[in-house]
Coordinates of C-alpha atoms in Angstrom, one line a residue:
Chain A
M1016 CA -59.9 36.0 92.0
E1017 CA -60.9 38.2 95.0
T1018 CA -59.9 41.8 95.0
V1019 CA -58.6 43.4 98.2
K1020 CA -59.2 47.1 98.3
I1021 CA -56.7 49.3 100.2
G1022 CA -56.9 52.9 101.4
L1023 CA -53.7 54.9 101.5
L1024 CA -53.2 57.9 103.8
G1025 CA -50.4 60.0 102.3
L1026 CA -48.7 59.8 99.0
G1027 CA -45.3 61.3 99.8
N1028 CA -42.0 59.6 99.3
I1029 CA -42.8 56.4 101.3
G1030 CA -46.4 56.3 100.0
T1031 CA -45.1 56.5 96.4
G1032 CA -42.5 53.8 97.2
T1033 CA -45.3 51.6 98.5
Y1034 CA -47.5 52.2 95.5
K1035 CA -44.6 51.5 93.2
T1036 CA -43.7 48.3 95.0
L1037 CA -47.3 47.0 94.4
E1038 CA -47.3 48.3 90.8
M1039 CA -43.9 46.8 89.7
N1040 CA -44.4 43.4 91.6
K1041 CA -48.1 42.9 90.9
V1042 CA -47.5 39.5 89.2
Q1043 CA -45.3 38.2 92.1
I1044 CA -47.8 39.6 94.7
T1045 CA -50.8 38.0 93.0
K1046 CA -49.0 34.7 92.7
A1047 CA -47.9 34.7 96.3
T1048 CA -51.3 35.6 97.7
G1049 CA -53.8 34.4 95.1
L1050 CA -55.4 37.8 95.5
N1051 CA -55.7 41.0 93.5
L1052 CA -54.5 43.8 95.6
E1053 CA -55.5 47.3 94.7
I1054 CA -54.9 50.8 96.3
S1055 CA -58.4 52.2 95.6
K1056 CA -58.4 55.5 97.5
I1057 CA -55.6 57.9 98.5
L1058 CA -55.8 60.7 101.0
E1059 CA -53.4 63.3 99.7
K1060 CA -53.6 67.1 99.1
D1061 CA -50.9 67.2 96.4
T1062 CA -52.7 65.6 93.5
T1063 CA -50.5 66.9 90.7
R1064 CA -46.9 66.1 91.7
E1065 CA -44.8 64.1 89.3
R1066 CA -44.5 60.6 90.9
D1067 CA -43.5 58.0 88.3
I1068 CA -46.5 55.8 89.1
T1069 CA -49.9 55.4 87.5
V1070 CA -52.5 57.1 89.7
C1071 CA -55.9 58.4 88.4
Q1072 CA -57.4 61.6 89.8
E1073 CA -60.5 59.7 90.9
Q1074 CA -58.3 57.8 93.4
F1075 CA -57.5 60.9 95.3
T1076 CA -59.7 62.2 98.2
Q1077 CA -59.4 65.0 100.7
D1078 CA -61.8 63.4 103.1
P1079 CA -60.5 60.6 105.3
D1080 CA -64.0 59.4 105.9
E1081 CA -64.3 58.4 102.3
I1082 CA -61.7 55.8 103.2
F1083 CA -62.9 54.9 106.7
K1084 CA -66.6 54.6 105.7
D1085 CA -65.9 52.7 102.5
P1086 CA -67.3 49.2 103.1
E1087 CA -65.2 47.8 100.3
I1088 CA -61.9 48.8 101.9
D1089 CA -60.3 46.1 104.2
I1090 CA -56.9 47.6 104.9
V1091 CA -55.7 51.2 105.6
I1092 CA -52.1 52.1 105.1
E1093 CA -51.0 55.1 107.2
L1094 CA -47.9 56.9 105.8
L1095 CA -48.5 60.5 106.9
G1096 CA -45.8 60.5 109.6
G1097 CA -45.9 62.4 112.9
V1098 CA -48.0 61.5 115.9
E1099 CA -51.2 63.4 114.8
P1100 CA -53.4 63.3 113.0
A1101 CA -51.9 59.9 112.1
T1102 CA -52.9 58.2 115.4
T1103 CA -56.4 59.5 115.4
F1104 CA -56.8 58.3 111.8
M1105 CA -55.4 54.8 112.6
L1106 CA -57.8 54.5 115.5
E1107 CA -60.7 55.7 113.4
A1108 CA -59.9 53.2 110.7
M1109 CA -59.8 50.3 113.2
K1110 CA -63.1 51.4 114.7
N1111 CA -64.5 51.1 111.2
K1112 CA -63.2 47.5 111.1
K1113 CA -60.2 48.2 108.8
S1114 CA -56.9 46.6 109.5
V1115 CA -54.1 49.1 109.7
V1116 CA -50.5 49.1 108.4
T1117 CA -48.1 51.9 109.2
A1118 CA -44.4 52.9 108.9
N1119 CA -44.9 55.7 111.5
K1120 CA -42.5 55.1 114.4
A1121 CA -43.4 58.3 116.2
A1122 CA -47.1 57.4 116.3
V1123 CA -46.5 53.8 117.2
A1124 CA -44.0 54.6 119.9
A1125 CA -46.2 57.3 121.4
N1126 CA -49.4 55.2 121.4
F1127 CA -48.3 51.6 121.3
Q1128 CA -50.8 50.2 123.8
K1129 CA -53.8 52.2 122.6
L1130 CA -53.2 51.2 119.0
T1131 CA -52.7 47.5 119.8
D1132 CA -55.6 47.4 122.2
T1133 CA -58.0 49.1 119.7
A1134 CA -57.0 46.7 117.0
K1135 CA -57.7 43.8 119.3
A1136 CA -61.1 45.2 120.5
N1137 CA -62.2 45.6 116.9
H1138 CA -60.9 42.2 115.7
V1139 CA -58.6 43.8 113.1
E1140 CA -54.9 43.5 112.4
F1141 CA -52.3 46.2 113.2
R1142 CA -48.9 45.8 111.7
Y1143 CA -45.9 48.2 111.7
E1144 CA -42.9 46.3 110.3
A1145 CA -41.6 49.4 108.5
S1146 CA -41.5 51.5 111.7
V1147 CA -38.2 50.0 112.8
G1148 CA -35.3 49.3 110.4
G1149 CA -37.2 50.2 107.2
G1150 CA -37.1 47.2 104.9
I1151 CA -35.5 44.8 107.5
P1152 CA -38.1 42.2 108.6
I1153 CA -37.3 42.5 112.3
I1154 CA -40.7 43.1 113.8
N1155 CA -42.3 40.1 112.2
A1156 CA -39.5 37.8 113.2
L1157 CA -39.7 39.0 116.9
T1158 CA -43.4 38.6 117.0
T1159 CA -43.7 35.2 115.2
V1160 CA -40.9 32.7 114.7
L1161 CA -38.7 34.0 117.6
Q1162 CA -41.5 33.9 120.1
A1163 CA -40.2 30.7 121.7
N1164 CA -37.4 32.8 123.2
E1165 CA -37.0 34.9 126.3
F1166 CA -35.1 37.9 124.9
V1167 CA -32.0 39.1 126.7
E1168 CA -30.7 42.0 124.7
V1169 CA -31.0 44.2 121.7
Q1170 CA -28.5 46.5 120.1
G1171 CA -29.6 48.4 117.1
I1172 CA -28.2 50.8 114.5
V1173 CA -31.6 52.1 113.4
N1174 CA -31.0 55.5 112.0
G1175 CA -29.4 55.8 108.6
T1176 CA -28.6 59.5 108.7
T1177 CA -26.5 59.3 111.9
N1178 CA -24.8 56.1 110.8
Y1179 CA -23.9 57.8 107.5
I1180 CA -22.4 60.7 109.3
L1181 CA -20.4 58.6 111.7
T1182 CA -19.2 56.3 108.8
Q1183 CA -18.0 59.4 106.8
M1184 CA -16.3 60.9 109.9
T1185 CA -14.5 57.5 110.5
E1186 CA -13.5 56.7 106.9
F1187 CA -12.5 60.1 105.6
G1188 CA -11.5 61.9 108.8
L1189 CA -14.2 64.6 108.2
K1190 CA -15.7 66.9 110.8
Y1191 CA -19.3 66.3 112.1
E1192 CA -20.4 69.7 110.9
D1193 CA -19.0 69.2 107.4
V1194 CA -20.6 65.8 106.9
L1195 CA -23.9 67.0 108.2
K1196 CA -23.9 70.0 105.8
K1197 CA -23.0 67.7 102.9
S1198 CA -25.8 65.2 103.9
Q1199 CA -28.3 68.1 103.9
E1200 CA -27.1 69.3 100.5
L1201 CA -27.6 65.7 99.2
G1202 CA -31.1 65.6 100.7
F1203 CA -29.9 62.8 102.9
A1204 CA -30.4 64.7 106.2
E1205 CA -33.4 66.9 107.0
S1206 CA -32.9 70.7 107.0
D1207 CA -33.8 70.5 110.7
P1208 CA -31.8 67.4 111.6
T1209 CA -32.6 67.4 115.3
A1210 CA -34.8 64.3 115.4
D1211 CA -32.0 62.3 113.8
V1212 CA -28.8 63.6 115.2
E1213 CA -30.1 64.0 118.8
G1214 CA -31.3 60.4 118.9
I1215 CA -35.1 61.1 119.1
D1216 CA -35.9 59.0 116.1
V1217 CA -33.8 56.1 117.6
A1218 CA -35.6 56.4 120.9
N1219 CA -38.9 56.0 119.1
K1220 CA -37.7 52.8 117.5
L1221 CA -36.2 51.5 120.7
S1222 CA -39.5 52.1 122.5
I1223 CA -41.2 49.9 119.9
L1224 CA -38.6 47.1 120.2
I1225 CA -38.8 47.1 124.0
S1226 CA -42.6 46.8 123.8
I1227 CA -42.3 43.8 121.6
M1228 CA -39.3 42.0 123.1
F1229 CA -39.8 42.7 126.8
N1230 CA -43.6 43.2 126.9
T1231 CA -43.0 46.6 128.7
Y1232 CA -43.9 50.0 127.5
I1233 CA -41.3 52.8 128.0
A1234 CA -42.3 56.1 126.4
P1235 CA -39.6 57.5 124.1
K1236 CA -39.2 60.6 126.3
D1237 CA -38.3 58.3 129.3
I1238 CA -35.4 56.6 127.5
P1239 CA -32.1 58.3 128.4
T1240 CA -31.1 59.6 125.0
Q1241 CA -27.9 61.1 123.7
G1242 CA -27.2 61.9 120.0
I1243 CA -24.1 62.3 118.0
S1244 CA -23.9 66.1 117.7
N1245 CA -21.1 66.2 120.3
I1246 CA -18.9 63.6 118.7
K1247 CA -15.5 65.1 117.7
Q1248 CA -12.9 63.8 115.3
Q1249 CA -10.7 63.1 118.4
D1250 CA -13.3 60.7 119.7
I1251 CA -13.3 58.8 116.4
E1252 CA -9.5 58.7 116.5
A1253 CA -9.5 57.5 120.1
A1254 CA -11.9 54.7 119.1
K1255 CA -9.6 53.7 116.2
V1256 CA -6.6 53.3 118.6
E1257 CA -8.7 50.8 120.5
D1258 CA -9.6 48.9 117.2
S1259 CA -13.1 50.1 117.6
K1260 CA -15.8 52.3 116.0
I1261 CA -18.3 54.7 117.5
K1262 CA -21.9 53.8 116.6
L1263 CA -25.2 55.3 117.7
I1264 CA -26.8 52.4 119.5
A1265 CA -30.4 51.7 120.6
Y1266 CA -29.7 49.4 123.6
A1267 CA -31.8 47.4 126.0
H1268 CA -30.8 44.5 128.2
K1269 CA -32.9 42.4 130.6
E1270 CA -31.5 40.5 133.6
G1271 CA -34.1 39.0 135.9
D1272 CA -36.7 41.7 136.4
K1273 CA -34.3 44.5 135.7
L1274 CA -34.5 46.2 132.3
E1275 CA -31.8 48.7 131.3
Y1276 CA -32.1 50.9 128.2
S1277 CA -30.5 53.8 126.5
V1278 CA -29.8 55.6 123.2
K1279 CA -26.2 56.7 123.0
P1280 CA -23.0 56.6 121.0
M1281 CA -21.2 53.4 122.0
L1282 CA -17.7 52.0 121.3
L1283 CA -17.9 48.7 119.3
K1284 CA -14.9 46.5 118.7
N1285 CA -14.2 46.2 114.9
S1286 CA -14.8 42.4 115.2
H1287 CA -18.4 43.0 116.3
P1288 CA -20.8 42.4 113.4
L1289 CA -22.5 45.7 114.0
A1290 CA -19.2 47.6 113.5
S1291 CA -19.1 46.8 109.8
V1292 CA -22.6 48.2 109.3
S1293 CA -21.8 51.3 107.2
N1294 CA -23.4 54.5 105.9
E1295 CA -27.1 54.4 105.4
F1296 CA -27.4 50.7 106.3
N1297 CA -29.2 49.6 109.5
A1298 CA -28.9 46.5 111.6
V1299 CA -30.5 45.0 114.7
Y1300 CA -28.5 42.6 116.9
V1301 CA -30.8 40.5 119.1
T1302 CA -30.0 37.9 121.8
G1303 CA -32.5 35.3 122.8
N1304 CA -32.0 32.6 125.4
A1305 CA -32.6 29.8 122.9
V1306 CA -31.5 31.2 119.5
G1307 CA -28.5 33.0 120.8
E1308 CA -27.2 36.0 118.8
L1309 CA -28.9 37.1 115.6
M1310 CA -28.4 40.0 113.4
F1311 CA -30.8 41.5 110.8
Y1312 CA -29.1 43.9 108.3
G1313 CA -30.5 46.0 105.5
K1314 CA -31.7 49.3 104.3
G1315 CA -33.3 51.2 107.1
A1316 CA -35.0 53.8 104.9
G1317 CA -35.8 54.8 101.3
P1318 CA -39.1 54.6 99.4
L1319 CA -38.7 51.0 98.0
P1320 CA -37.2 49.2 101.0
T1321 CA -39.9 50.8 103.2
G1322 CA -42.5 50.0 100.6
S1323 CA -41.3 46.4 100.7
A1324 CA -42.0 46.2 104.4
V1325 CA -45.4 48.0 104.2
M1326 CA -46.6 45.8 101.3
G1327 CA -45.3 42.7 103.2
D1328 CA -47.5 43.6 106.1
V1329 CA -50.4 44.3 103.7
L1330 CA -50.0 40.9 102.1
E1331 CA -49.9 39.1 105.5
I1332 CA -53.2 40.8 106.5
A1333 CA -54.8 40.1 103.1
K1334 CA -53.9 36.4 103.3
K1335 CA -55.3 36.2 106.8
I1336 CA -58.6 38.0 105.9
Y1337 CA -59.1 35.9 102.8
N1338 CA -57.8 32.6 104.3
K1339 CA -55.0 32.2 101.8
Chain B
M433 CA -56.7 27.5 128.3
E434 CA -56.6 25.1 125.4
T435 CA -53.9 22.5 125.3
V436 CA -52.1 21.8 122.0
K437 CA -50.7 18.3 121.8
I438 CA -47.6 17.6 119.8
G439 CA -46.0 14.4 118.6
L440 CA -42.2 14.3 118.3
L441 CA -40.3 12.0 116.0
G442 CA -36.7 11.7 117.3
L443 CA -35.2 12.7 120.6
G444 CA -31.6 13.1 119.6
N445 CA -29.6 16.4 120.0
I446 CA -32.0 18.6 118.1
G447 CA -35.1 16.8 119.6
T448 CA -33.7 17.4 123.0
G449 CA -32.9 21.1 122.2
T450 CA -36.5 21.5 121.0
Y451 CA -38.0 19.8 124.1
K452 CA -35.7 22.0 126.3
T453 CA -36.7 25.2 124.5
L454 CA -40.4 24.5 125.3
E455 CA -39.6 23.4 128.8
M456 CA -37.4 26.4 129.8
N457 CA -39.6 29.0 128.0
K458 CA -43.0 27.6 128.9
V459 CA -44.1 30.9 130.5
Q460 CA -43.1 33.1 127.6
I461 CA -44.6 30.6 125.1
T462 CA -47.9 30.4 127.0
K463 CA -48.1 34.2 127.2
A464 CA -47.3 34.7 123.5
T465 CA -49.9 32.2 122.3
G466 CA -52.5 32.0 125.0
L467 CA -52.1 28.2 124.6
N468 CA -50.7 25.4 126.6
L469 CA -48.2 23.5 124.4
E470 CA -47.3 20.0 125.3
I471 CA -45.1 17.3 123.7
S472 CA -47.3 14.3 124.5
K473 CA -45.7 11.5 122.5
I474 CA -42.2 10.8 121.4
L475 CA -41.0 8.3 118.8
E476 CA -37.5 7.3 120.1
K477 CA -35.7 4.0 120.6
D478 CA -33.2 5.3 123.1
T479 CA -35.5 5.8 126.2
T480 CA -32.8 5.8 128.8
R481 CA -30.1 8.3 127.7
E482 CA -29.3 11.2 130.1
R483 CA -30.9 14.3 128.5
D484 CA -31.2 17.1 131.1
I485 CA -35.0 17.4 130.4
T486 CA -38.0 16.0 132.2
V487 CA -39.5 13.2 130.1
C488 CA -41.7 10.4 131.5
Q489 CA -41.4 6.8 130.1
E490 CA -45.1 6.9 129.2
Q491 CA -44.3 9.6 126.6
F492 CA -42.1 7.3 124.6
T493 CA -43.4 5.1 121.9
Q494 CA -41.9 2.7 119.3
D495 CA -44.9 2.8 117.0
P496 CA -45.2 5.9 114.8
D497 CA -48.9 5.2 114.3
E498 CA -49.5 5.9 117.9
I499 CA -48.7 9.5 117.0
F500 CA -50.3 9.6 113.5
K501 CA -53.5 8.0 114.7
D502 CA -53.8 10.0 117.9
P503 CA -56.8 12.3 117.4
E504 CA -55.6 14.6 120.1
I505 CA -52.3 15.4 118.4
D506 CA -52.4 18.5 116.1
I507 CA -48.8 18.9 115.2
V508 CA -46.0 16.5 114.4
I509 CA -42.3 17.5 114.7
E510 CA -39.9 15.5 112.6
L511 CA -36.3 15.5 113.8
L512 CA -35.1 12.1 112.6
G513 CA -32.8 13.5 109.9
G514 CA -32.1 11.8 106.6
V515 CA -34.5 11.4 103.7
E516 CA -36.1 8.2 104.8
P517 CA -38.1 7.2 106.8
A518 CA -38.5 10.9 107.6
T519 CA -40.3 11.8 104.4
T520 CA -42.7 8.8 104.6
F521 CA -43.5 9.7 108.2
M522 CA -44.1 13.4 107.4
L523 CA -46.5 12.4 104.5
E524 CA -48.3 9.9 106.7
A525 CA -48.7 12.6 109.5
M526 CA -50.2 15.0 106.9
K527 CA -52.6 12.4 105.5
N528 CA -53.8 12.0 109.1
K529 CA -54.5 15.8 109.2
K530 CA -51.5 16.7 111.4
S531 CA -49.5 19.8 110.6
V532 CA -45.8 19.1 110.3
V533 CA -42.7 20.9 111.4
T534 CA -39.2 19.7 110.4
A535 CA -35.5 20.7 110.6
N536 CA -34.6 18.1 108.0
K537 CA -32.9 19.8 105.0
A538 CA -32.2 16.5 103.2
A539 CA -35.8 15.4 103.3
V540 CA -37.2 18.8 102.4
A541 CA -34.7 19.4 99.6
A542 CA -35.3 15.9 98.1
N543 CA -39.1 16.1 98.3
F544 CA -40.1 19.8 98.4
Q545 CA -43.0 19.6 96.0
K546 CA -44.5 16.4 97.3
L547 CA -44.3 17.6 100.9
T548 CA -45.8 21.1 100.2
D549 CA -48.5 19.6 97.8
T550 CA -49.5 16.9 100.4
A551 CA -49.8 19.5 103.1
K552 CA -52.0 21.7 100.9
A553 CA -54.2 18.7 99.8
N554 CA -54.8 17.8 103.4
H555 CA -55.3 21.4 104.6
V556 CA -52.5 21.2 107.1
E557 CA -49.5 23.4 107.6
F558 CA -45.9 22.4 106.7
R559 CA -43.1 24.5 108.1
Y560 CA -39.3 24.0 107.9
E561 CA -37.6 27.1 109.2
A562 CA -34.8 25.2 110.9
S563 CA -33.9 23.4 107.7
V564 CA -31.8 26.4 106.5
G565 CA -29.7 28.5 108.7
G566 CA -30.7 26.8 112.0
G567 CA -32.0 29.4 114.3
I568 CA -31.9 32.2 111.7
P569 CA -35.5 33.1 110.8
I570 CA -34.9 33.3 107.0
I571 CA -37.6 30.9 105.6
N572 CA -40.4 32.7 107.4
A573 CA -39.1 36.1 106.2
L574 CA -38.9 35.0 102.6
T575 CA -42.3 33.4 102.6
T576 CA -44.2 36.2 104.5
V577 CA -43.1 39.8 104.9
L578 CA -40.7 39.8 101.9
Q579 CA -43.2 38.4 99.5
A580 CA -43.8 41.8 97.9
N581 CA -40.3 41.4 96.3
E582 CA -39.0 39.8 93.1
F583 CA -35.9 38.2 94.4
V584 CA -32.7 38.7 92.4
E585 CA -30.0 36.9 94.3
V586 CA -29.0 34.9 97.4
Q587 CA -25.5 34.2 98.8
G588 CA -25.4 32.1 101.9
I589 CA -22.9 30.8 104.4
V590 CA -25.1 27.9 105.5
N591 CA -22.8 25.3 106.9
G592 CA -21.1 25.9 110.3
T593 CA -18.5 23.1 110.0
T594 CA -17.0 24.3 106.8
N595 CA -17.2 28.0 107.9
Y596 CA -15.4 27.0 111.1
I597 CA -12.6 25.2 109.2
L598 CA -12.1 28.1 106.7
T599 CA -12.1 30.6 109.6
Q600 CA -9.5 28.7 111.5
M601 CA -7.3 28.2 108.4
T602 CA -7.6 32.0 107.7
E603 CA -7.0 33.3 111.3
F604 CA -4.4 30.9 112.5
G605 CA -2.7 29.8 109.2
L606 CA -3.6 26.1 109.9
K607 CA -3.8 23.3 107.4
Y608 CA -7.2 22.0 106.2
E609 CA -6.4 18.4 107.5
D610 CA -5.3 19.7 110.9
V611 CA -8.4 21.8 111.5
L612 CA -10.7 19.0 110.3
K613 CA -9.0 16.6 112.7
K614 CA -9.3 19.1 115.6
S615 CA -13.0 19.7 114.7
Q616 CA -13.7 16.0 114.7
E617 CA -12.0 15.6 118.1
L618 CA -14.2 18.4 119.5
G619 CA -17.3 16.7 118.1
F620 CA -17.8 19.7 115.9
A621 CA -17.4 17.8 112.6
E622 CA -18.8 14.3 111.9
S623 CA -16.4 11.3 111.8
D624 CA -17.4 11.0 108.2
P625 CA -17.4 14.7 107.2
T626 CA -18.2 14.2 103.5
A627 CA -21.7 15.8 103.5
D628 CA -20.3 18.9 105.1
V629 CA -16.9 19.4 103.5
E630 CA -18.0 18.4 100.0
G631 CA -20.9 20.9 100.0
I632 CA -23.7 18.3 99.9
D633 CA -25.4 19.8 103.0
V634 CA -25.1 23.3 101.5
A635 CA -26.6 22.1 98.2
N636 CA -29.7 20.7 100.1
K637 CA -30.2 24.1 101.7
L638 CA -29.7 26.0 98.4
S639 CA -32.3 23.8 96.8
I640 CA -34.8 24.8 99.5
L641 CA -33.9 28.5 99.1
I642 CA -34.3 28.4 95.3
S643 CA -37.7 26.7 95.7
I644 CA -38.9 29.5 97.9
M645 CA -37.3 32.5 96.3
F646 CA -37.5 31.6 92.6
N647 CA -40.5 29.2 92.6
T648 CA -38.3 26.6 90.8
Y649 CA -37.3 23.2 92.0
I650 CA -33.7 22.2 91.4
A651 CA -32.7 18.9 92.9
P652 CA -29.6 19.1 95.1
K653 CA -27.8 16.6 92.9
D654 CA -28.4 19.0 89.9
I655 CA -26.6 21.9 91.6
P656 CA -23.0 22.2 90.6
T657 CA -21.3 21.6 93.9
Q658 CA -17.7 21.9 95.0
G659 CA -16.6 21.6 98.7
I660 CA -13.6 22.9 100.6
S661 CA -11.5 19.8 100.8
N662 CA -9.1 21.0 98.1
I663 CA -8.5 24.5 99.7
K664 CA -4.8 24.9 100.5
Q665 CA -3.2 27.4 102.8
Q666 CA -1.7 29.1 99.7
D667 CA -5.3 29.8 98.4
I668 CA -6.1 31.4 101.8
E669 CA -2.9 33.5 101.6
A670 CA -3.6 34.5 98.0
A671 CA -7.1 35.7 99.1
K672 CA -5.5 37.8 101.9
V673 CA -3.3 39.6 99.4
E674 CA -6.4 40.6 97.6
D675 CA -8.0 41.9 100.9
S676 CA -10.5 39.0 100.6
K677 CA -11.6 35.8 102.3
I678 CA -12.6 32.4 100.9
K679 CA -16.1 31.3 102.0
L680 CA -18.2 28.3 100.9
I681 CA -21.1 30.1 99.3
A682 CA -24.6 28.8 98.3
Y683 CA -25.3 31.1 95.3
A684 CA -28.2 31.7 93.1
H685 CA -28.9 34.6 90.8
K686 CA -31.9 35.3 88.5
E687 CA -31.8 37.6 85.5
G688 CA -34.9 37.6 83.3
D689 CA -35.7 33.9 82.9
K690 CA -32.2 32.8 83.5
L691 CA -31.4 31.2 86.9
E692 CA -27.7 30.5 87.8
Y693 CA -26.8 28.5 90.9
S694 CA -23.8 26.9 92.4
V695 CA -22.2 25.7 95.7
K696 CA -18.5 26.5 95.7
P697 CA -15.7 28.3 97.6
M698 CA -15.8 32.0 96.6
L699 CA -13.6 35.0 97.1
L700 CA -15.3 37.7 99.1
K701 CA -13.9 41.2 99.7
N702 CA -13.3 41.8 103.4
S703 CA -15.7 44.8 103.2
H704 CA -18.6 42.5 102.2
P705 CA -20.9 41.8 105.2
L706 CA -20.6 38.0 104.6
A707 CA -16.8 38.2 105.0
S708 CA -17.0 38.9 108.7
V709 CA -19.2 35.8 109.4
S710 CA -16.8 33.7 111.4
N711 CA -16.5 30.2 112.7
E712 CA -19.8 28.3 113.3
F713 CA -22.0 31.4 112.5
N714 CA -24.2 31.3 109.4
A715 CA -25.6 34.1 107.3
V716 CA -27.9 34.5 104.3
Y717 CA -27.5 37.6 102.1
V718 CA -30.6 38.2 100.0
T719 CA -31.3 40.8 97.3
G720 CA -34.9 41.8 96.5
N721 CA -36.0 44.3 93.8
A722 CA -37.8 46.5 96.3
V723 CA -36.0 45.8 99.7
G724 CA -32.5 45.8 98.2
E725 CA -29.8 44.0 100.1
L726 CA -30.6 42.2 103.4
M727 CA -28.5 39.9 105.6
F728 CA -29.7 37.5 108.2
Y729 CA -27.0 36.3 110.6
G730 CA -26.9 33.9 113.5
K731 CA -26.2 30.4 114.7
G732 CA -26.8 27.9 112.0
A733 CA -26.8 24.8 114.2
G734 CA -26.9 23.6 117.8
P735 CA -29.7 22.1 119.8
L736 CA -31.1 25.4 121.3
P737 CA -30.9 27.6 118.2
T738 CA -32.4 24.9 116.1
G739 CA -35.0 24.3 118.9
S740 CA -35.9 28.0 118.8
A741 CA -36.7 27.7 115.0
V742 CA -38.6 24.5 115.4
M743 CA -40.7 25.8 118.3
G744 CA -41.2 29.1 116.5
D745 CA -42.8 27.1 113.6
V746 CA -44.9 25.1 116.1
L747 CA -46.2 28.3 117.7
E748 CA -47.2 29.8 114.4
I749 CA -49.1 26.7 113.5
A750 CA -50.7 26.5 117.0
K751 CA -51.8 30.1 116.8
K752 CA -53.3 29.5 113.3
I753 CA -55.2 26.3 114.3
Y754 CA -56.6 27.9 117.5
N755 CA -57.2 31.3 116.0
K756 CA -54.9 33.2 118.3

């Protein structure tokens, strides 16, 4: 059986979840692909942290070129987060004829065209399923089996932290500040929660969805964006009176040549399938002119759900490279 | 630009929806694939029916060999329905080195192994996205980007007719017989509704899901199957008292080496995402050991949603054949 060697950039929470997904499902993955997948080199400073996976010290490197210049490595997984150096590393990997998989929404949203063009120019694959909706296989669906559609609309709940806060405010009548504080204590919200609560993270994901669905690039900073930090208990109560819920929605709609888009808290009737998406769950509601309305629902974050999406991308690339 | 020629077996409702999907989204499809897709020959007796699509008489044939033996045809779409002659035709197409796409759950469930083996032996593709959940891209997700998971469970609402009947009984307090009669008048249920209301259609779809998710073939007839024809208004009311709904569920669960499966009406708490799947909508709820819980929701039937899934499969095959 052929061995596919993989380089991993970053062994934080998501990197560890990805490594663990491969480790615990090795038999299934080998059966599905007919290939032996192996993460052979890992770029990571923290080589001693307790991680609940089996990694040898020899796998670690501090020099990204040891991955990019390794002729045995076919695929590079980028899980550093942030726009730089992640983007530079991904481009460098592609120029060295490595296919790239990432979960990094900030980098993909900021450099969508450059990353996809560079992959094309170097005849390598570039996949980013985990960048929107974590484990939910939305990107692959939009770019493969739904391609016979003209897309009309997307509405997405694509940030778990804000959906958790809104759900807790709705179900238990709690104040925004109190839920945020509790979420931070539980490690569920960042100590600086700005990117989540102000909708910046959602804007990154919406930018990626718009690129794919409408073949148009809108930079995240050009998407009108409003977060949830101003939502008061009285807004939640007013929504209840109208048999509705407030959700932070990534929205885009195309009519003719006109594309509208926004990130903002919206009122959804309780009968809408998105209204019952609670706590840390994510969902993307898509309308295509042939398929009609579709919803994809699942865990939008977490090491293993994200690891599932990252490894799914890796498997697809490996099967393509080795003709399986 | 290269032209991909397609043979179509059957121009009934689903065939017409598939043809229409290609016709109305030709620009999008050409942009997505870089290929010109064309349904060049159609096996269909009824050549005169009004169909709201542009078909020339020269495209029709009464001889399936005109499709199987045409060296210009790469892909055959089978939309005849029923186990035979559909299965024989699909095998014949494969032996003539045509890739095959079908929406035919009865034929796929009855002959899963033979169809997949014959495709493999002839180095052609075999895809059947539309056979489960209509337009919902569940099969592709399970066989590609979710393959890094060990699957644990599936619960599916995969028959629109029965879900419509149960929804109407629940929401309007109507009797089973009355809703069925109304559905038949509206053309929404068949004049002989047995396959739907007795769960046979659902058992076909569950057999396919089990083959894919658990790598085990269970013939539809070997799945314990109970339909909805015995559901009384008092059962619906009893469910309401427990804050629940009755849904016809395709169920399979694996624990260790033990696989359990059934088709039967089940009580779902209203808080369960499947409980809010109403009327003709379908949804498949899947649990994987890495990704956790996922739900795919959408239209499980209808010419255009099914056409979206069929053409999605065709596009994937065309891109693979022509290296796009």
